[in-house]
Amino acid sequence: MISGEQLYVILLGAPGAGKGTQAALISQRLGLAHIASGDLFRQEQASGSELGKVAKSYMEKGLLVPDEVTVKMILGRIAAPDCAQGVLLDGFPRTLEQAKALDEALAEEGKRINMVLYIKVSNEELLRRLSGRWICRNCQAPYNIVELPSKVPGKCDACGGELYQRPDDTAETARKRLDVYFTQTMPLIEYYTKAGKLVEIDGEKGIEEVGEELVAAIEVRVGK
Ligand code: AP5
Ligand code: MG
Ligand code: ZN
């Protein structure tokens, strides 16, 4: 646990950069709630809700779910009691509109984003990682057939759930998601750099090493 202040930390990075992997590793260590917009949308789909149906129609094409829907879902989620110490945001915001809406909502409560960790990975490596990813149907923990296989093939180490490949991890849809990232999400790098909040982390290194660098960056910024 670090600092007494409620911390709002954003993990920014392309599809496959390791946001979900790292958030799972470090959120508990830092006492932050891990909030992943993509995981929330997949949960809504699994439950068969209207929101899930709307989200699916965009996700299966590799497109972003409209800002209005996404912002409403996340602002509702970060108001929950388990976010009292702070949150680690994974996959949100990913448009300028989402970033501004988040800043405004936090400012209304006298809060702010403390820092944005940008996990940088080359395109080639991103596509390689996505093609080998399997995730848990139950808790959404990400595995990788090359880098991080589960102990029992096809089963989640954490909860025993069944592993499956995300339908949007096919080569074609993954490439579309990367295009969308470059046009719609990359502008956030400049937005948060100008705000003095961006810290770049080399995401090409091994999973543990990247995790250590992320934790160190947070500790430097906000104190132990
Ligand atoms: P989302 O679920 O957020 O997907 P994403 O951003 O495309 O990111 P990924 O989950 O693919 O990548 P990751 O960075 O989490 O990588 P991971 O840790 O799994 O979004 C899905 C969809 O939902 C979007 O396309 C959109 O439709 C919608 N959506 C979500 N948020 C939205 C928003 N804010 N607005 C609008 N729409 C939204 O790692 C990938 C693989 O690499 C794994 O196999 C892992 O084991 C491996 N790996 C990780 N780190 C390393 C490492 N250091 N070395 C080697 N392998 C590694
Ligand atoms: Mg993810
Ligand atoms: Zn699981």
PDB file of C-alpha atoms and ligand atoms in Angstrom:
ATOM      1  CA  MET A   1       0.000   0.000   0.000  1.00  0.00           C
ATOM      2  CA  ILE A   2       1.303   3.441  -0.898  1.00  0.00           C
ATOM      3  CA  SER A   3       0.435   7.006   0.112  1.00  0.00           C
ATOM      4  CA  GLY A   4      -2.707   8.065   1.950  1.00  0.00           C
ATOM      5  CA  GLU A   5      -4.333   9.663  -1.071  1.00  0.00           C
ATOM      6  CA  GLN A   6      -6.879   7.881  -3.256  1.00  0.00           C
ATOM      7  CA  LEU A   7      -4.862   6.989  -6.362  1.00  0.00           C
ATOM      8  CA  TYR A   8      -6.095   7.040  -9.940  1.00  0.00           C
ATOM      9  CA  VAL A   9      -3.588   5.363 -12.242  1.00  0.00           C
ATOM     10  CA  ILE A  10      -4.139   4.643 -15.949  1.00  0.00           C
ATOM     11  CA  LEU A  11      -2.443   1.829 -17.875  1.00  0.00           C
ATOM     12  CA  LEU A  12      -2.242   3.012 -21.476  1.00  0.00           C
ATOM     13  CA  GLY A  13      -1.076   0.794 -24.315  1.00  0.00           C
ATOM     14  CA  ALA A  14      -2.046  -0.966 -27.523  1.00  0.00           C
ATOM     15  CA  PRO A  15      -3.991  -4.224 -27.674  1.00  0.00           C
ATOM     16  CA  GLY A  16      -1.565  -6.897 -26.469  1.00  0.00           C
ATOM     17  CA  ALA A  17       0.752  -4.472 -24.659  1.00  0.00           C
ATOM     18  CA  GLY A  18       0.192  -6.307 -21.366  1.00  0.00           C
ATOM     19  CA  LYS A  19      -2.283  -4.025 -19.583  1.00  0.00           C
ATOM     20  CA  GLY A  20      -4.426  -6.867 -18.251  1.00  0.00           C
ATOM     21  CA  THR A  21      -1.419  -9.033 -17.371  1.00  0.00           C
ATOM     22  CA  GLN A  22       0.266  -6.249 -15.424  1.00  0.00           C
ATOM     23  CA  ALA A  23      -2.902  -4.989 -13.751  1.00  0.00           C
ATOM     24  CA  ALA A  24      -3.551  -8.468 -12.389  1.00  0.00           C
ATOM     25  CA  LEU A  25       0.022  -8.632 -11.051  1.00  0.00           C
ATOM     26  CA  ILE A  26       0.284  -5.209  -9.444  1.00  0.00           C
ATOM     27  CA  SER A  27      -3.211  -4.024  -8.473  1.00  0.00           C
ATOM     28  CA  GLN A  28      -3.368  -6.037  -5.242  1.00  0.00           C
ATOM     29  CA  ARG A  29       0.210  -5.187  -4.370  1.00  0.00           C
ATOM     30  CA  LEU A  30      -0.649  -1.499  -4.605  1.00  0.00           C
ATOM     31  CA  GLY A  31      -4.073  -1.810  -2.970  1.00  0.00           C
ATOM     32  CA  LEU A  32      -5.866  -0.554  -6.091  1.00  0.00           C
ATOM     33  CA  ALA A  33      -9.034  -1.938  -7.684  1.00  0.00           C
ATOM     34  CA  HIS A  34      -8.350  -3.290 -11.207  1.00  0.00           C
ATOM     35  CA  ILE A  35     -10.963  -1.880 -13.563  1.00  0.00           C
ATOM     36  CA  ALA A  36     -10.829  -3.122 -17.156  1.00  0.00           C
ATOM     37  CA  SER A  37     -13.398  -1.760 -19.606  1.00  0.00           C
ATOM     38  CA  GLY A  38     -12.995  -4.734 -21.965  1.00  0.00           C
ATOM     39  CA  ASP A  39     -13.474  -7.224 -19.093  1.00  0.00           C
ATOM     40  CA  LEU A  40     -16.617  -5.369 -17.980  1.00  0.00           C
ATOM     41  CA  PHE A  41     -18.025  -5.477 -21.522  1.00  0.00           C
ATOM     42  CA  ARG A  42     -17.261  -9.218 -21.788  1.00  0.00           C
ATOM     43  CA  GLN A  43     -19.032  -9.788 -18.440  1.00  0.00           C
ATOM     44  CA  GLU A  44     -22.066  -7.900 -19.742  1.00  0.00           C
ATOM     45  CA  GLN A  45     -22.056 -10.087 -22.852  1.00  0.00           C
ATOM     46  CA  ALA A  46     -21.848 -13.262 -20.787  1.00  0.00           C
ATOM     47  CA  SER A  47     -24.823 -12.112 -18.695  1.00  0.00           C
ATOM     48  CA  GLY A  48     -26.870 -11.417 -21.838  1.00  0.00           C
ATOM     49  CA  SER A  49     -27.638  -7.795 -20.869  1.00  0.00           C
ATOM     50  CA  GLU A  50     -28.658  -5.068 -23.327  1.00  0.00           C
ATOM     51  CA  LEU A  51     -25.350  -3.301 -22.703  1.00  0.00           C
ATOM     52  CA  GLY A  52     -23.572  -6.572 -23.521  1.00  0.00           C
ATOM     53  CA  LYS A  53     -25.427  -6.855 -26.831  1.00  0.00           C
ATOM     54  CA  VAL A  54     -24.572  -3.288 -27.807  1.00  0.00           C
ATOM     55  CA  ALA A  55     -20.904  -3.795 -26.842  1.00  0.00           C
ATOM     56  CA  LYS A  56     -20.654  -7.083 -28.759  1.00  0.00           C
ATOM     57  CA  SER A  57     -21.710  -5.462 -32.033  1.00  0.00           C
ATOM     58  CA  TYR A  58     -18.662  -3.171 -31.850  1.00  0.00           C
ATOM     59  CA  MET A  59     -16.159  -5.503 -30.212  1.00  0.00           C
ATOM     60  CA  GLU A  60     -16.557  -8.257 -32.772  1.00  0.00           C
ATOM     61  CA  LYS A  61     -15.559  -5.768 -35.480  1.00  0.00           C
ATOM     62  CA  GLY A  62     -12.596  -4.450 -33.493  1.00  0.00           C
ATOM     63  CA  LEU A  63     -14.253  -1.029 -33.136  1.00  0.00           C
ATOM     64  CA  LEU A  64     -14.647   1.055 -29.999  1.00  0.00           C
ATOM     65  CA  VAL A  65     -17.950   0.994 -28.120  1.00  0.00           C
ATOM     66  CA  PRO A  66     -19.466   4.539 -28.225  1.00  0.00           C
ATOM     67  CA  ASP A  67     -18.042   6.985 -25.676  1.00  0.00           C
ATOM     68  CA  GLU A  68     -21.354   7.734 -23.991  1.00  0.00           C
ATOM     69  CA  VAL A  69     -22.012   4.088 -23.116  1.00  0.00           C
ATOM     70  CA  THR A  70     -18.424   3.440 -22.051  1.00  0.00           C
ATOM     71  CA  VAL A  71     -18.031   6.548 -19.895  1.00  0.00           C
ATOM     72  CA  LYS A  72     -21.287   5.859 -18.070  1.00  0.00           C
ATOM     73  CA  MET A  73     -20.244   2.291 -17.287  1.00  0.00           C
ATOM     74  CA  ILE A  74     -16.797   3.261 -15.986  1.00  0.00           C
ATOM     75  CA  LEU A  75     -17.916   6.246 -13.901  1.00  0.00           C
ATOM     76  CA  GLY A  76     -20.486   3.983 -12.253  1.00  0.00           C
ATOM     77  CA  ARG A  77     -17.846   1.347 -11.592  1.00  0.00           C
ATOM     78  CA  ILE A  78     -15.219   3.665 -10.055  1.00  0.00           C
ATOM     79  CA  ALA A  79     -17.794   4.954  -7.577  1.00  0.00           C
ATOM     80  CA  ALA A  80     -18.090   1.476  -5.988  1.00  0.00           C
ATOM     81  CA  PRO A  81     -16.847   0.895  -2.411  1.00  0.00           C
ATOM     82  CA  ASP A  82     -13.951  -1.370  -3.465  1.00  0.00           C
ATOM     83  CA  CYS A  83     -12.382   1.672  -5.166  1.00  0.00           C
ATOM     84  CA  ALA A  84     -11.942   3.537  -1.871  1.00  0.00           C
ATOM     85  CA  GLN A  85      -8.120   3.290  -1.984  1.00  0.00           C
ATOM     86  CA  GLY A  86      -7.941   4.023  -5.675  1.00  0.00           C
ATOM     87  CA  VAL A  87      -8.097   2.396  -9.060  1.00  0.00           C
ATOM     88  CA  LEU A  88      -5.878   1.002 -11.775  1.00  0.00           C
ATOM     89  CA  LEU A  89      -7.663   1.655 -15.064  1.00  0.00           C
ATOM     90  CA  ASP A  90      -6.979  -0.847 -17.880  1.00  0.00           C
ATOM     91  CA  GLY A  91      -8.343  -0.033 -21.336  1.00  0.00           C
ATOM     92  CA  PHE A  92     -10.042   3.216 -20.339  1.00  0.00           C
ATOM     93  CA  PRO A  93      -9.879   5.995 -21.413  1.00  0.00           C
ATOM     94  CA  ARG A  94      -9.125   5.366 -25.084  1.00  0.00           C
ATOM     95  CA  THR A  95     -10.467   8.468 -26.810  1.00  0.00           C
ATOM     96  CA  LEU A  96      -9.903  12.142 -26.019  1.00  0.00           C
ATOM     97  CA  GLU A  97     -13.609  12.465 -25.213  1.00  0.00           C
ATOM     98  CA  GLN A  98     -13.343   9.675 -22.630  1.00  0.00           C
ATOM     99  CA  ALA A  99     -10.224  11.247 -21.100  1.00  0.00           C
ATOM    100  CA  LYS A 100     -11.894  14.641 -20.792  1.00  0.00           C
ATOM    101  CA  ALA A 101     -15.085  13.149 -19.354  1.00  0.00           C
ATOM    102  CA  LEU A 102     -13.006  11.299 -16.757  1.00  0.00           C
ATOM    103  CA  ASP A 103     -11.028  14.429 -15.820  1.00  0.00           C
ATOM    104  CA  GLU A 104     -14.251  16.412 -15.425  1.00  0.00           C
ATOM    105  CA  ALA A 105     -15.988  13.771 -13.338  1.00  0.00           C
ATOM    106  CA  LEU A 106     -12.987  13.444 -11.007  1.00  0.00           C
ATOM    107  CA  ALA A 107     -12.552  17.230 -10.741  1.00  0.00           C
ATOM    108  CA  GLU A 108     -16.161  17.567  -9.591  1.00  0.00           C
ATOM    109  CA  GLU A 109     -15.197  15.479  -6.582  1.00  0.00           C
ATOM    110  CA  GLY A 110     -11.883  17.238  -6.001  1.00  0.00           C
ATOM    111  CA  LYS A 111      -9.958  14.232  -7.370  1.00  0.00           C
ATOM    112  CA  ARG A 112      -7.576  13.757 -10.301  1.00  0.00           C
ATOM    113  CA  ILE A 113      -5.601  11.271 -12.354  1.00  0.00           C
ATOM    114  CA  ASN A 114      -2.257  10.856 -10.595  1.00  0.00           C
ATOM    115  CA  MET A 115      -0.332   9.237 -13.422  1.00  0.00           C
ATOM    116  CA  VAL A 116      -0.545   7.473 -16.750  1.00  0.00           C
ATOM    117  CA  LEU A 117       1.763   4.543 -17.420  1.00  0.00           C
ATOM    118  CA  TYR A 118       2.255   4.069 -21.139  1.00  0.00           C
ATOM    119  CA  ILE A 119       3.380   0.516 -21.918  1.00  0.00           C
ATOM    120  CA  LYS A 120       5.182   0.689 -25.257  1.00  0.00           C
ATOM    121  CA  VAL A 121       5.487  -2.418 -27.462  1.00  0.00           C
ATOM    122  CA  SER A 122       6.275  -2.828 -31.193  1.00  0.00           C
ATOM    123  CA  ASN A 123       3.514  -3.826 -33.606  1.00  0.00           C
ATOM    124  CA  GLU A 124       5.142  -7.098 -34.541  1.00  0.00           C
ATOM    125  CA  GLU A 125       5.338  -8.181 -30.904  1.00  0.00           C
ATOM    126  CA  LEU A 126       1.729  -7.071 -30.229  1.00  0.00           C
ATOM    127  CA  LEU A 127       0.371  -9.300 -33.002  1.00  0.00           C
ATOM    128  CA  ARG A 128       2.551 -12.193 -31.868  1.00  0.00           C
ATOM    129  CA  ARG A 129       1.217 -11.921 -28.302  1.00  0.00           C
ATOM    130  CA  LEU A 130      -2.432 -11.644 -29.319  1.00  0.00           C
ATOM    131  CA  SER A 131      -2.244 -14.696 -31.570  1.00  0.00           C
ATOM    132  CA  GLY A 132      -0.984 -16.784 -28.630  1.00  0.00           C
ATOM    133  CA  ARG A 133      -3.353 -15.465 -25.975  1.00  0.00           C
ATOM    134  CA  TRP A 134      -5.920 -17.590 -24.146  1.00  0.00           C
ATOM    135  CA  ILE A 135      -8.094 -16.105 -21.393  1.00  0.00           C
ATOM    136  CA  CYS A 136     -10.177 -17.538 -18.575  1.00  0.00           C
ATOM    137  CA  ARG A 137     -13.901 -17.632 -19.286  1.00  0.00           C
ATOM    138  CA  ASN A 138     -14.590 -17.139 -15.595  1.00  0.00           C
ATOM    139  CA  CYS A 139     -12.098 -14.526 -14.275  1.00  0.00           C
ATOM    140  CA  GLN A 140     -10.597 -13.285 -17.592  1.00  0.00           C
ATOM    141  CA  ALA A 141      -6.990 -13.866 -16.484  1.00  0.00           C
ATOM    142  CA  PRO A 142      -4.777 -13.781 -19.606  1.00  0.00           C
ATOM    143  CA  TYR A 143      -2.380 -16.617 -20.493  1.00  0.00           C
ATOM    144  CA  ASN A 144      -0.103 -17.161 -23.459  1.00  0.00           C
ATOM    145  CA  ILE A 145       0.828 -20.449 -25.106  1.00  0.00           C
ATOM    146  CA  VAL A 146       4.434 -19.265 -25.445  1.00  0.00           C
ATOM    147  CA  GLU A 147       5.131 -16.782 -22.637  1.00  0.00           C
ATOM    148  CA  LEU A 148       2.743 -17.783 -19.902  1.00  0.00           C
ATOM    149  CA  PRO A 149       1.116 -21.204 -20.267  1.00  0.00           C
ATOM    150  CA  SER A 150      -1.324 -22.326 -17.574  1.00  0.00           C
ATOM    151  CA  LYS A 151      -0.092 -25.148 -15.310  1.00  0.00           C
ATOM    152  CA  VAL A 152      -2.874 -27.479 -16.447  1.00  0.00           C
ATOM    153  CA  PRO A 153      -3.531 -27.095 -20.194  1.00  0.00           C
ATOM    154  CA  GLY A 154      -6.851 -25.365 -20.913  1.00  0.00           C
ATOM    155  CA  LYS A 155      -7.520 -24.490 -17.238  1.00  0.00           C
ATOM    156  CA  CYS A 156      -7.023 -21.218 -15.325  1.00  0.00           C
ATOM    157  CA  ASP A 157      -4.367 -21.376 -12.558  1.00  0.00           C
ATOM    158  CA  ALA A 158      -6.295 -18.879 -10.439  1.00  0.00           C
ATOM    159  CA  CYS A 159      -9.824 -20.293 -10.543  1.00  0.00           C
ATOM    160  CA  GLY A 160      -9.835 -23.500 -12.609  1.00  0.00           C
ATOM    161  CA  GLY A 161     -12.043 -21.879 -15.270  1.00  0.00           C
ATOM    162  CA  GLU A 162     -11.948 -22.924 -18.921  1.00  0.00           C
ATOM    163  CA  LEU A 163      -9.500 -21.050 -21.178  1.00  0.00           C
ATOM    164  CA  TYR A 164     -10.623 -19.758 -24.591  1.00  0.00           C
ATOM    165  CA  GLN A 165      -9.354 -17.510 -27.368  1.00  0.00           C
ATOM    166  CA  ARG A 166     -11.050 -14.127 -27.623  1.00  0.00           C
ATOM    167  CA  PRO A 167     -13.030 -13.876 -30.864  1.00  0.00           C
ATOM    168  CA  ASP A 168     -11.422 -10.459 -31.499  1.00  0.00           C
ATOM    169  CA  ASP A 169      -7.901 -11.967 -31.376  1.00  0.00           C
ATOM    170  CA  THR A 170      -8.114 -13.361 -34.925  1.00  0.00           C
ATOM    171  CA  ALA A 171      -5.359 -11.887 -37.150  1.00  0.00           C
ATOM    172  CA  GLU A 172      -7.832  -9.706 -39.066  1.00  0.00           C
ATOM    173  CA  THR A 173      -9.669  -8.245 -36.069  1.00  0.00           C
ATOM    174  CA  ALA A 174      -6.450  -7.784 -34.082  1.00  0.00           C
ATOM    175  CA  ARG A 175      -5.039  -5.701 -36.950  1.00  0.00           C
ATOM    176  CA  LYS A 176      -8.233  -3.636 -37.018  1.00  0.00           C
ATOM    177  CA  ARG A 177      -7.923  -3.039 -33.263  1.00  0.00           C
ATOM    178  CA  LEU A 178      -4.355  -1.824 -33.780  1.00  0.00           C
ATOM    179  CA  ASP A 179      -5.542   0.613 -36.489  1.00  0.00           C
ATOM    180  CA  VAL A 180      -8.243   1.905 -34.158  1.00  0.00           C
ATOM    181  CA  TYR A 181      -5.656   2.282 -31.393  1.00  0.00           C
ATOM    182  CA  PHE A 182      -3.359   4.361 -33.603  1.00  0.00           C
ATOM    183  CA  THR A 183      -6.073   6.718 -34.801  1.00  0.00           C
ATOM    184  CA  GLN A 184      -8.286   7.052 -31.723  1.00  0.00           C
ATOM    185  CA  THR A 185      -6.143   6.264 -28.676  1.00  0.00           C
ATOM    186  CA  MET A 186      -2.616   7.471 -29.549  1.00  0.00           C
ATOM    187  CA  PRO A 187      -3.692  11.151 -29.175  1.00  0.00           C
ATOM    188  CA  LEU A 188      -3.962  10.431 -25.434  1.00  0.00           C
ATOM    189  CA  ILE A 189      -0.181  10.164 -25.259  1.00  0.00           C
ATOM    190  CA  GLU A 190       0.107  13.839 -26.136  1.00  0.00           C
ATOM    191  CA  TYR A 191      -2.852  14.772 -23.935  1.00  0.00           C
ATOM    192  CA  TYR A 192      -1.308  13.217 -20.825  1.00  0.00           C
ATOM    193  CA  THR A 193       2.235  14.318 -21.702  1.00  0.00           C
ATOM    194  CA  LYS A 194       1.019  17.919 -21.803  1.00  0.00           C
ATOM    195  CA  ALA A 195      -0.669  17.355 -18.443  1.00  0.00           C
ATOM    196  CA  GLY A 196       2.718  16.173 -17.077  1.00  0.00           C
ATOM    197  CA  LYS A 197       1.291  12.765 -16.162  1.00  0.00           C
ATOM    198  CA  LEU A 198       2.743  10.348 -18.702  1.00  0.00           C
ATOM    199  CA  VAL A 199       5.523   7.889 -17.862  1.00  0.00           C
ATOM    200  CA  GLU A 200       6.745   5.576 -20.626  1.00  0.00           C
ATOM    201  CA  ILE A 201       7.650   1.975 -19.793  1.00  0.00           C
ATOM    202  CA  ASP A 202       9.423  -0.443 -22.135  1.00  0.00           C
ATOM    203  CA  GLY A 203       6.834  -3.216 -22.508  1.00  0.00           C
ATOM    204  CA  GLU A 204       9.042  -5.476 -24.645  1.00  0.00           C
ATOM    205  CA  LYS A 205      10.777  -6.912 -21.596  1.00  0.00           C
ATOM    206  CA  GLY A 206       9.627  -9.977 -19.692  1.00  0.00           C
ATOM    207  CA  ILE A 207       6.370  -9.927 -17.722  1.00  0.00           C
ATOM    208  CA  GLU A 208       8.009  -9.678 -14.269  1.00  0.00           C
ATOM    209  CA  GLU A 209      10.503  -7.035 -15.302  1.00  0.00           C
ATOM    210  CA  VAL A 210       7.787  -4.833 -16.776  1.00  0.00           C
ATOM    211  CA  GLY A 211       5.798  -5.272 -13.544  1.00  0.00           C
ATOM    212  CA  GLU A 212       8.750  -4.166 -11.416  1.00  0.00           C
ATOM    213  CA  GLU A 213       9.252  -1.084 -13.584  1.00  0.00           C
ATOM    214  CA  LEU A 214       5.596  -0.149 -13.324  1.00  0.00           C
ATOM    215  CA  VAL A 215       5.578  -0.457  -9.535  1.00  0.00           C
ATOM    216  CA  ALA A 216       8.831   1.495  -9.270  1.00  0.00           C
ATOM    217  CA  ALA A 217       7.423   4.262 -11.480  1.00  0.00           C
ATOM    218  CA  ILE A 218       4.324   4.543  -9.290  1.00  0.00           C
ATOM    219  CA  GLU A 219       6.390   4.593  -6.095  1.00  0.00           C
ATOM    220  CA  VAL A 220       8.686   7.314  -7.436  1.00  0.00           C
ATOM    221  CA  ARG A 221       5.731   9.428  -8.404  1.00  0.00           C
ATOM    222  CA  VAL A 222       3.476   9.104  -5.400  1.00  0.00           C
ATOM    223  CA  GLY A 223       5.833   7.980  -2.651  1.00  0.00           C
ATOM    224  CA  LYS A 224       5.934   4.655  -0.861  1.00  0.00           C
TER     225      LYS A 224
HETATM  226  P1  AP5 B   1      -9.847  -4.802 -24.280  1.00  0.00           P
HETATM  227  O1  AP5 B   1     -10.304  -6.030 -23.649  1.00  0.00           O
HETATM  228  O2  AP5 B   1      -9.425  -3.655 -23.436  1.00  0.00           O
HETATM  229  O3  AP5 B   1      -8.694  -5.173 -25.287  1.00  0.00           O
HETATM  230  P2  AP5 B   1      -7.412  -4.328 -25.776  1.00  0.00           P
HETATM  231  O4  AP5 B   1      -7.206  -2.958 -25.387  1.00  0.00           O
HETATM  232  O5  AP5 B   1      -7.450  -4.576 -27.229  1.00  0.00           O
HETATM  233  O6  AP5 B   1      -6.270  -4.925 -25.005  1.00  0.00           O
HETATM  234  P3  AP5 B   1      -5.960  -6.405 -24.797  1.00  0.00           P
HETATM  235  O7  AP5 B   1      -6.766  -6.957 -23.703  1.00  0.00           O
HETATM  236  O8  AP5 B   1      -6.020  -7.087 -26.142  1.00  0.00           O
HETATM  237  O9  AP5 B   1      -4.413  -6.312 -24.427  1.00  0.00           O
HETATM  238  P4  AP5 B   1      -3.701  -6.191 -23.009  1.00  0.00           P
HETATM  239  O10 AP5 B   1      -2.844  -4.975 -23.071  1.00  0.00           O
HETATM  240  O11 AP5 B   1      -4.633  -6.312 -21.873  1.00  0.00           O
HETATM  241  O12 AP5 B   1      -2.765  -7.462 -23.117  1.00  0.00           O
HETATM  242  P5  AP5 B   1      -2.666  -8.774 -22.172  1.00  0.00           P
HETATM  243  O13 AP5 B   1      -2.178  -8.398 -20.822  1.00  0.00           O
HETATM  244  O14 AP5 B   1      -3.880  -9.613 -22.271  1.00  0.00           O
HETATM  245  O15 AP5 B   1     -10.968  -4.246 -25.265  1.00  0.00           O
HETATM  246  C1  AP5 B   1     -11.667  -5.120 -26.115  1.00  0.00           C
HETATM  247  C2  AP5 B   1     -12.735  -4.355 -26.873  1.00  0.00           C
HETATM  248  O16 AP5 B   1     -13.679  -3.793 -25.943  1.00  0.00           O
HETATM  249  C3  AP5 B   1     -12.250  -3.159 -27.689  1.00  0.00           C
HETATM  250  O17 AP5 B   1     -11.799  -3.548 -28.968  1.00  0.00           O
HETATM  251  C4  AP5 B   1     -13.522  -2.313 -27.753  1.00  0.00           C
HETATM  252  O18 AP5 B   1     -14.440  -2.807 -28.685  1.00  0.00           O
HETATM  253  C5  AP5 B   1     -14.109  -2.505 -26.359  1.00  0.00           C
HETATM  254  N1  AP5 B   1     -13.605  -1.499 -25.401  1.00  0.00           N
HETATM  255  C6  AP5 B   1     -12.842  -1.728 -24.300  1.00  0.00           C
HETATM  256  N2  AP5 B   1     -12.557  -0.580 -23.680  1.00  0.00           N
HETATM  257  C7  AP5 B   1     -13.137   0.416 -24.393  1.00  0.00           C
HETATM  258  C8  AP5 B   1     -13.180   1.823 -24.257  1.00  0.00           C
HETATM  259  N3  AP5 B   1     -12.552   2.459 -23.253  1.00  0.00           N
HETATM  260  N4  AP5 B   1     -13.888   2.522 -25.180  1.00  0.00           N
HETATM  261  C9  AP5 B   1     -14.537   1.904 -26.183  1.00  0.00           C
HETATM  262  N5  AP5 B   1     -14.527   0.579 -26.385  1.00  0.00           N
HETATM  263  C10 AP5 B   1     -13.837  -0.176 -25.493  1.00  0.00           C
HETATM  264  O19 AP5 B   1      -1.447  -9.525 -22.917  1.00  0.00           O
HETATM  265  C11 AP5 B   1      -1.581 -10.001 -24.243  1.00  0.00           C
HETATM  266  C12 AP5 B   1      -0.848 -11.329 -24.390  1.00  0.00           C
HETATM  267  O20 AP5 B   1       0.559 -11.105 -24.258  1.00  0.00           O
HETATM  268  C13 AP5 B   1      -1.189 -12.365 -23.309  1.00  0.00           C
HETATM  269  O21 AP5 B   1      -1.213 -13.625 -23.904  1.00  0.00           O
HETATM  270  C14 AP5 B   1      -0.043 -12.245 -22.281  1.00  0.00           C
HETATM  271  O22 AP5 B   1       0.219 -13.467 -21.630  1.00  0.00           O
HETATM  272  C15 AP5 B   1       1.123 -11.831 -23.182  1.00  0.00           C
HETATM  273  N6  AP5 B   1       2.075 -10.930 -22.524  1.00  0.00           N
HETATM  274  C16 AP5 B   1       1.772  -9.885 -21.699  1.00  0.00           C
HETATM  275  N7  AP5 B   1       2.893  -9.248 -21.299  1.00  0.00           N
HETATM  276  C17 AP5 B   1       3.930  -9.894 -21.921  1.00  0.00           C
HETATM  277  C18 AP5 B   1       5.358  -9.685 -21.908  1.00  0.00           C
HETATM  278  N8  AP5 B   1       5.933  -8.696 -21.196  1.00  0.00           N
HETATM  279  N9  AP5 B   1       6.112 -10.524 -22.650  1.00  0.00           N
HETATM  280  C19 AP5 B   1       5.531 -11.529 -23.371  1.00  0.00           C
HETATM  281  N10 AP5 B   1       4.206 -11.773 -23.414  1.00  0.00           N
HETATM  282  C20 AP5 B   1       3.402 -10.953 -22.699  1.00  0.00           C
HETATM  283 MG    MG B   2      -6.711  -6.679 -21.682  1.00  0.00          MG
HETATM  284 ZN    ZN B   3      -9.830 -17.837 -13.969  1.00  0.00          ZN
END
